[in-house]
PDB file of C-alpha atoms in Angstrom:
ATOM      1  CA  ALA A   1      81.912 141.885 125.751  1.00 73.00           C
ATOM      2  CA  ALA A   2      84.701 139.417 125.119  1.00 90.00           C
ATOM      3  CA  THR A   3      88.420 139.753 124.567  1.00 94.00           C
ATOM      4  CA  GLY A   4      89.220 140.588 120.954  1.00 94.00           C
ATOM      5  CA  THR A   5      91.185 142.913 118.706  1.00 96.00           C
ATOM      6  CA  ILE A   6      90.446 146.055 116.753  1.00 96.00           C
ATOM      7  CA  ALA A   7      92.616 147.604 114.058  1.00 97.00           C
ATOM      8  CA  VAL A   8      92.936 151.385 114.181  1.00 98.00           C
ATOM      9  CA  GLY A   9      94.183 152.491 110.785  1.00 97.00           C
ATOM     10  CA  ASN A  10      94.060 150.269 107.724  1.00 96.00           C
ATOM     11  CA  ALA A  11      95.978 152.124 105.022  1.00 97.00           C
ATOM     12  CA  THR A  12      98.874 150.368 103.309  1.00 97.00           C
ATOM     13  CA  THR A  13     101.156 153.401 103.329  1.00 98.00           C
ATOM     14  CA  VAL A  14     104.559 152.792 104.900  1.00 98.00           C
ATOM     15  CA  THR A  15     107.010 155.116 106.642  1.00 98.00           C
ATOM     16  CA  THR A  16     110.423 155.574 105.041  1.00 97.00           C
ATOM     17  CA  ALA A  17     113.557 153.834 106.336  1.00 97.00           C
ATOM     18  CA  THR A  18     115.266 157.138 107.106  1.00 97.00           C
ATOM     19  CA  GLY A  19     112.131 158.967 108.265  1.00 95.00           C
ATOM     20  CA  GLU A  20     111.744 159.620 111.973  1.00 94.00           C
ATOM     21  CA  LEU A  21     108.231 158.196 112.361  1.00 96.00           C
ATOM     22  CA  THR A  22     108.493 154.496 113.242  1.00 97.00           C
ATOM     23  CA  ALA A  23     107.459 151.859 115.756  1.00 97.00           C
ATOM     24  CA  PHE A  24     111.090 150.769 116.223  1.00 98.00           C
ATOM     25  CA  CYS A  25     113.765 153.475 115.882  1.00 97.00           C
ATOM     26  CA  ASN A  26     117.384 152.483 115.325  1.00 96.00           C
ATOM     27  CA  ARG A  27     118.342 155.636 113.442  1.00 96.00           C
ATOM     28  CA  ARG A  28     118.732 157.543 116.724  1.00 97.00           C
ATOM     29  CA  VAL A  29     120.090 157.040 120.242  1.00 97.00           C
ATOM     30  CA  SER A  30     116.644 157.373 121.831  1.00 97.00           C
ATOM     31  CA  TYR A  31     113.050 157.791 120.661  1.00 98.00           C
ATOM     32  CA  ARG A  32     109.720 158.931 122.068  1.00 98.00           C
ATOM     33  CA  MET A  33     106.253 159.029 120.507  1.00 98.00           C
ATOM     34  CA  GLN A  34     102.725 159.630 121.704  1.00 98.00           C
ATOM     35  CA  SER A  35      99.564 158.785 119.798  1.00 98.00           C
ATOM     36  CA  VAL A  36      95.953 159.588 120.608  1.00 98.00           C
ATOM     37  CA  TYR A  37      92.836 157.513 119.940  1.00 98.00           C
ATOM     38  CA  THR A  38      89.452 159.096 120.487  1.00 98.00           C
ATOM     39  CA  ALA A  39      86.768 157.313 122.454  1.00 97.00           C
ATOM     40  CA  ALA A  40      84.444 157.800 119.465  1.00 97.00           C
ATOM     41  CA  GLU A  41      86.734 155.980 117.032  1.00 97.00           C
ATOM     42  CA  LEU A  42      87.521 153.186 119.492  1.00 97.00           C
ATOM     43  CA  THR A  43      83.865 152.499 120.280  1.00 97.00           C
ATOM     44  CA  ALA A  44      82.929 152.733 116.582  1.00 96.00           C
ATOM     45  CA  LEU A  45      85.480 149.974 115.954  1.00 97.00           C
ATOM     46  CA  GLY A  46      83.883 147.832 118.655  1.00 96.00           C
ATOM     47  CA  LEU A  47      86.138 148.385 121.670  1.00 97.00           C
ATOM     48  CA  SER A  48      84.302 148.568 124.984  1.00 96.00           C
ATOM     49  CA  SER A  49      85.349 149.490 128.497  1.00 96.00           C
ATOM     50  CA  GLY A  50      87.633 147.065 130.279  1.00 96.00           C
ATOM     51  CA  ASN A  51      91.204 145.844 130.130  1.00 98.00           C
ATOM     52  CA  ILE A  52      93.463 146.542 127.167  1.00 98.00           C
ATOM     53  CA  ASN A  53      96.045 143.748 127.117  1.00 98.00           C
ATOM     54  CA  SER A  54      98.372 144.550 124.218  1.00 98.00           C
ATOM     55  CA  ILE A  55      99.109 146.702 121.200  1.00 98.00           C
ATOM     56  CA  ALA A  56     100.728 145.658 117.926  1.00 98.00           C
ATOM     57  CA  TYR A  57     102.485 147.399 115.035  1.00 98.00           C
ATOM     58  CA  ASN A  58     102.975 146.013 111.526  1.00 98.00           C
ATOM     59  CA  ILE A  59     106.387 146.607 109.913  1.00 98.00           C
ATOM     60  CA  THR A  60     107.859 145.807 106.481  1.00 98.00           C
ATOM     61  CA  THR A  61     111.552 146.067 107.457  1.00 97.00           C
ATOM     62  CA  ILE A  62     113.391 145.707 110.774  1.00 97.00           C
ATOM     63  CA  GLY A  63     115.755 148.640 110.206  1.00 96.00           C
ATOM     64  CA  ASP A  64     119.397 148.470 111.268  1.00 97.00           C
ATOM     65  CA  ALA A  65     118.780 146.264 114.307  1.00 96.00           C
ATOM     66  CA  ALA A  66     116.169 143.734 115.418  1.00 97.00           C
ATOM     67  CA  THR A  67     116.141 144.959 119.020  1.00 97.00           C
ATOM     68  CA  ASN A  68     115.423 148.137 120.956  1.00 97.00           C
ATOM     69  CA  ALA A  69     116.606 148.458 124.549  1.00 97.00           C
ATOM     70  CA  LEU A  70     114.421 149.999 127.265  1.00 98.00           C
ATOM     71  CA  TYR A  71     111.237 149.629 125.170  1.00 98.00           C
ATOM     72  CA  THR A  72     108.494 151.078 127.385  1.00 98.00           C
ATOM     73  CA  VAL A  73     104.761 151.660 126.852  1.00 98.00           C
ATOM     74  CA  LYS A  74     102.651 153.991 128.994  1.00 98.00           C
ATOM     75  CA  MET A  75      98.945 154.746 128.655  1.00 98.00           C
ATOM     76  CA  GLY A  76      96.577 157.344 130.015  1.00 98.00           C
ATOM     77  CA  THR A  77      93.475 159.332 129.244  1.00 97.00           C
ATOM     78  CA  THR A  78      93.481 162.745 127.644  1.00 97.00           C
ATOM     79  CA  ASN A  79      91.113 165.499 126.531  1.00 96.00           C
ATOM     80  CA  VAL A  80      93.139 166.239 123.391  1.00 96.00           C
ATOM     81  CA  ASN A  81      92.064 165.029 119.959  1.00 95.00           C
ATOM     82  CA  ALA A  82      95.233 166.212 118.210  1.00 96.00           C
ATOM     83  CA  PHE A  83      98.761 167.215 119.222  1.00 97.00           C
ATOM     84  CA  THR A  84     100.671 170.466 118.944  1.00 97.00           C
ATOM     85  CA  ASP A  85     103.461 168.999 121.112  1.00 98.00           C
ATOM     86  CA  PHE A  86     103.819 166.218 123.671  1.00 98.00           C
ATOM     87  CA  ILE A  87     101.195 166.131 126.402  1.00 97.00           C
ATOM     88  CA  SER A  88     102.100 165.548 130.032  1.00 97.00           C
ATOM     89  CA  ASN A  89     102.363 161.869 130.906  1.00 97.00           C
ATOM     90  CA  THR A  90     101.722 162.544 134.587  1.00 96.00           C
ATOM     91  CA  GLY A  91      99.176 159.959 135.654  1.00 96.00           C
ATOM     92  CA  PHE A  92      99.979 157.584 132.792  1.00 98.00           C
ATOM     93  CA  ILE A  93     100.341 153.936 133.760  1.00 98.00           C
ATOM     94  CA  THR A  94     103.367 151.909 132.651  1.00 98.00           C
ATOM     95  CA  VAL A  95     101.771 148.937 130.918  1.00 98.00           C
ATOM     96  CA  TYR A  96     104.925 147.491 129.347  1.00 98.00           C
ATOM     97  CA  ASN A  97     107.934 147.682 131.659  1.00 98.00           C
ATOM     98  CA  PRO A  98     111.306 148.741 130.197  1.00 98.00           C
ATOM     99  CA  ALA A  99     112.792 145.747 128.378  1.00 98.00           C
ATOM    100  CA  THR A 100     114.728 144.894 125.241  1.00 98.00           C
ATOM    101  CA  TYR A 101     112.093 144.280 122.590  1.00 98.00           C
ATOM    102  CA  THR A 102     112.935 142.107 119.580  1.00 97.00           C
ATOM    103  CA  HIS A 103     110.938 142.913 116.451  1.00 97.00           C
ATOM    104  CA  SER A 104     110.565 141.155 113.112  1.00 97.00           C
ATOM    105  CA  VAL A 105     108.910 141.834 109.769  1.00 98.00           C
ATOM    106  CA  GLY A 106     105.133 141.549 110.145  1.00 98.00           C
ATOM    107  CA  ILE A 107     102.894 142.133 113.148  1.00 98.00           C
ATOM    108  CA  ASN A 108     104.749 142.772 116.412  1.00 98.00           C
ATOM    109  CA  THR A 109     102.591 142.355 119.505  1.00 98.00           C
ATOM    110  CA  ILE A 110     103.617 144.074 122.714  1.00 98.00           C
ATOM    111  CA  ASN A 111     101.917 142.116 125.502  1.00 98.00           C
ATOM    112  CA  PHE A 112     101.410 144.305 128.544  1.00 98.00           C
ATOM    113  CA  ASN A 113     102.836 143.445 131.957  1.00 98.00           C
ATOM    114  CA  THR A 114      99.922 145.399 133.449  1.00 97.00           C
ATOM    115  CA  PRO A 115      96.611 145.638 131.536  1.00 98.00           C
ATOM    116  CA  TYR A 116      95.220 149.141 131.035  1.00 98.00           C
ATOM    117  CA  ALA A 117      91.678 149.567 132.396  1.00 98.00           C
ATOM    118  CA  TRP A 118      89.887 151.772 129.856  1.00 98.00           C
ATOM    119  CA  ASP A 119      86.722 153.530 131.041  1.00 97.00           C
ATOM    120  CA  GLY A 120      85.101 153.368 127.593  1.00 96.00           C
ATOM    121  CA  VAL A 121      84.443 157.120 127.377  1.00 97.00           C
ATOM    122  CA  SER A 122      87.842 158.852 127.494  1.00 98.00           C
ATOM    123  CA  ASN A 123      90.360 159.394 124.723  1.00 98.00           C
ATOM    124  CA  ILE A 124      93.444 157.204 125.132  1.00 98.00           C
ATOM    125  CA  ALA A 125      97.038 158.391 124.769  1.00 98.00           C
ATOM    126  CA  ILE A 126      99.789 155.832 124.246  1.00 98.00           C
ATOM    127  CA  GLU A 127     103.417 156.767 124.825  1.00 98.00           C
ATOM    128  CA  VAL A 128     106.245 154.574 123.528  1.00 98.00           C
ATOM    129  CA  THR A 129     109.882 155.239 124.401  1.00 98.00           C
ATOM    130  CA  HIS A 130     112.995 153.214 123.638  1.00 98.00           C
ATOM    131  CA  ASP A 131     116.677 153.325 122.826  1.00 98.00           C
ATOM    132  CA  GLY A 132     118.196 152.826 119.375  1.00 96.00           C
ATOM    133  CA  ILE A 133     121.648 152.112 117.980  1.00 96.00           C
ATOM    134  CA  ASP A 134     122.213 155.510 116.278  1.00 96.00           C
ATOM    135  CA  ASN A 135     122.699 154.084 112.789  1.00 97.00           C
ATOM    136  CA  ILE A 136     120.757 154.874 109.564  1.00 96.00           C
ATOM    137  CA  ASN A 137     117.528 152.886 109.088  1.00 97.00           C
ATOM    138  CA  ASN A 138     114.369 152.582 111.146  1.00 97.00           C
ATOM    139  CA  ALA A 139     111.736 149.857 110.867  1.00 97.00           C
ATOM    140  CA  GLN A 140     109.315 150.838 108.116  1.00 97.00           C
ATOM    141  CA  THR A 141     105.869 150.875 109.694  1.00 98.00           C
ATOM    142  CA  TYR A 142     102.359 150.955 108.218  1.00 98.00           C
ATOM    143  CA  TYR A 143     100.432 154.168 108.879  1.00 98.00           C
ATOM    144  CA  THR A 144      97.152 155.898 108.050  1.00 98.00           C
ATOM    145  CA  ALA A 145      96.823 159.627 107.403  1.00 98.00           C
ATOM    146  CA  THR A 146      94.489 161.392 109.849  1.00 97.00           C
ATOM    147  CA  THR A 147      92.777 164.774 109.620  1.00 95.00           C
ATOM    148  CA  GLY A 148      94.491 166.040 112.780  1.00 96.00           C
ATOM    149  CA  ASN A 149      97.963 165.523 114.230  1.00 98.00           C
ATOM    150  CA  MET A 150      97.193 162.334 116.166  1.00 98.00           C
ATOM    151  CA  ILE A 151     100.841 161.352 116.690  1.00 98.00           C
ATOM    152  CA  VAL A 152     103.880 163.279 117.903  1.00 98.00           C
ATOM    153  CA  TYR A 153     107.502 162.135 118.155  1.00 98.00           C
ATOM    154  CA  SER A 154     111.042 163.203 119.021  1.00 98.00           C
ATOM    155  CA  TYR A 155     114.463 161.636 119.272  1.00 97.00           C
ATOM    156  CA  ASP A 156     117.791 161.959 121.090  1.00 97.00           C
ATOM    157  CA  GLY A 157     116.209 163.455 124.206  1.00 95.00           C
ATOM    158  CA  ASN A 158     114.529 166.392 122.452  1.00 96.00           C
ATOM    159  CA  THR A 159     111.681 167.536 124.729  1.00 96.00           C
ATOM    160  CA  THR A 160     109.790 169.260 121.899  1.00 97.00           C
ATOM    161  CA  GLY A 161     107.733 166.900 119.775  1.00 97.00           C
ATOM    162  CA  THR A 162     107.083 166.960 116.048  1.00 97.00           C
ATOM    163  CA  PRO A 163     103.357 166.430 115.345  1.00 98.00           C
ATOM    164  CA  SER A 164     102.307 164.377 112.321  1.00 98.00           C
ATOM    165  CA  LEU A 165      99.152 163.490 110.410  1.00 98.00           C
ATOM    166  CA  ASN A 166     100.592 160.013 109.738  1.00 98.00           C
ATOM    167  CA  ARG A 167      99.496 157.938 112.732  1.00 98.00           C
ATOM    168  CA  LEU A 168     100.960 154.444 112.869  1.00 98.00           C
ATOM    169  CA  ASN A 169      98.427 151.649 112.349  1.00 98.00           C
ATOM    170  CA  ILE A 170      97.854 149.773 115.583  1.00 98.00           C
ATOM    171  CA  ILE A 171      96.048 146.637 116.688  1.00 98.00           C
ATOM    172  CA  ILE A 172      94.554 146.873 120.167  1.00 98.00           C
ATOM    173  CA  ASN A 173      93.634 143.778 122.152  1.00 98.00           C
ATOM    174  CA  GLY A 174      90.888 144.537 124.675  1.00 97.00           C
ATOM    175  CA  GLN A 175      87.228 144.097 125.404  1.00 96.00           C
ATOM    176  CA  LYS A 176      85.256 143.978 122.188  1.00 93.00           C
ATOM    177  CA  ASN A 177      81.526 144.375 121.816  1.00 84.00           C
ATOM    178  CA  ILE A 178      79.859 141.223 120.545  1.00 72.00           C
ATOM    179  CA  ASP A 179      76.654 141.370 118.514  1.00 65.00           C
ATOM    180  CA  ASN A 180      74.660 138.316 119.552  1.00 60.00           C
ATOM    181  CA  THR A 181      71.370 139.300 117.927  1.00 63.00           C
ATOM    182  CA  ALA A 182      71.798 136.631 115.229  1.00 62.00           C
ATOM    183  CA  ASN A 183      71.791 133.972 117.973  1.00 64.00           C
ATOM    184  CA  TYR A 184      68.273 134.774 119.109  1.00 67.00           C
ATOM    185  CA  THR A 185      64.871 133.865 117.698  1.00 70.00           C
ATOM    186  CA  TRP A 186      62.644 136.923 117.721  1.00 63.00           C
ATOM    187  CA  GLN A 187      58.887 136.548 118.085  1.00 68.00           C
ATOM    188  CA  TRP A 188      56.372 139.354 118.148  1.00 71.00           C
ATOM    189  CA  ASN A 189      53.965 139.269 121.079  1.00 72.00           C
ATOM    190  CA  PRO A 190      51.356 142.031 121.315  1.00 72.00           C
ATOM    191  CA  GLY A 191      50.756 141.284 125.006  1.00 69.00           C
ATOM    192  CA  ALA A 192      47.395 141.575 126.668  1.00 64.00           C
ATOM    193  CA  VAL A 193      44.769 143.316 124.528  1.00 62.00           C
ATOM    194  CA  ASN A 194      41.784 144.908 126.280  1.00 60.00           C
TER     195      ASN A 194
END
């Protein structure tokens, strides 16, 4: 394995400016979202066990501000494949310490302060929280519809989450499986014949 990226979600659908689902919320005072990624989908995309170093979201607009205070990312493992509400973040690791994050149109990479060591077999939950400026427009973010509610969000301190089928597209930087079979010369050898 070598460090590389995988893209989870590739649809070109975009959240609305006044919708609540976003990577960077400035429509509300505060924002929280959790998303789940199954081990099966991550490994099918080529991710292998080892450190995850960053995540990235792709946006088409910045919303009403280019910054979000107290932007925080936590990660942990989970048995859930879909949400009915938020899951407990007890045991999650803070991978991106609270900081003011400045975003811009295009791909926004959040480089972790502490890499997340993925075991390669567990589902991953990612929790993002941050403050907003309580205005009107959020950053419009690319998403892909899923068959289950693989993202949940809330705002302004609401402890009950709203599940959604529209999981934000994400780019994960971690350990990627490398297929080196093309670099070898294969020769058949029947071995010793009696």
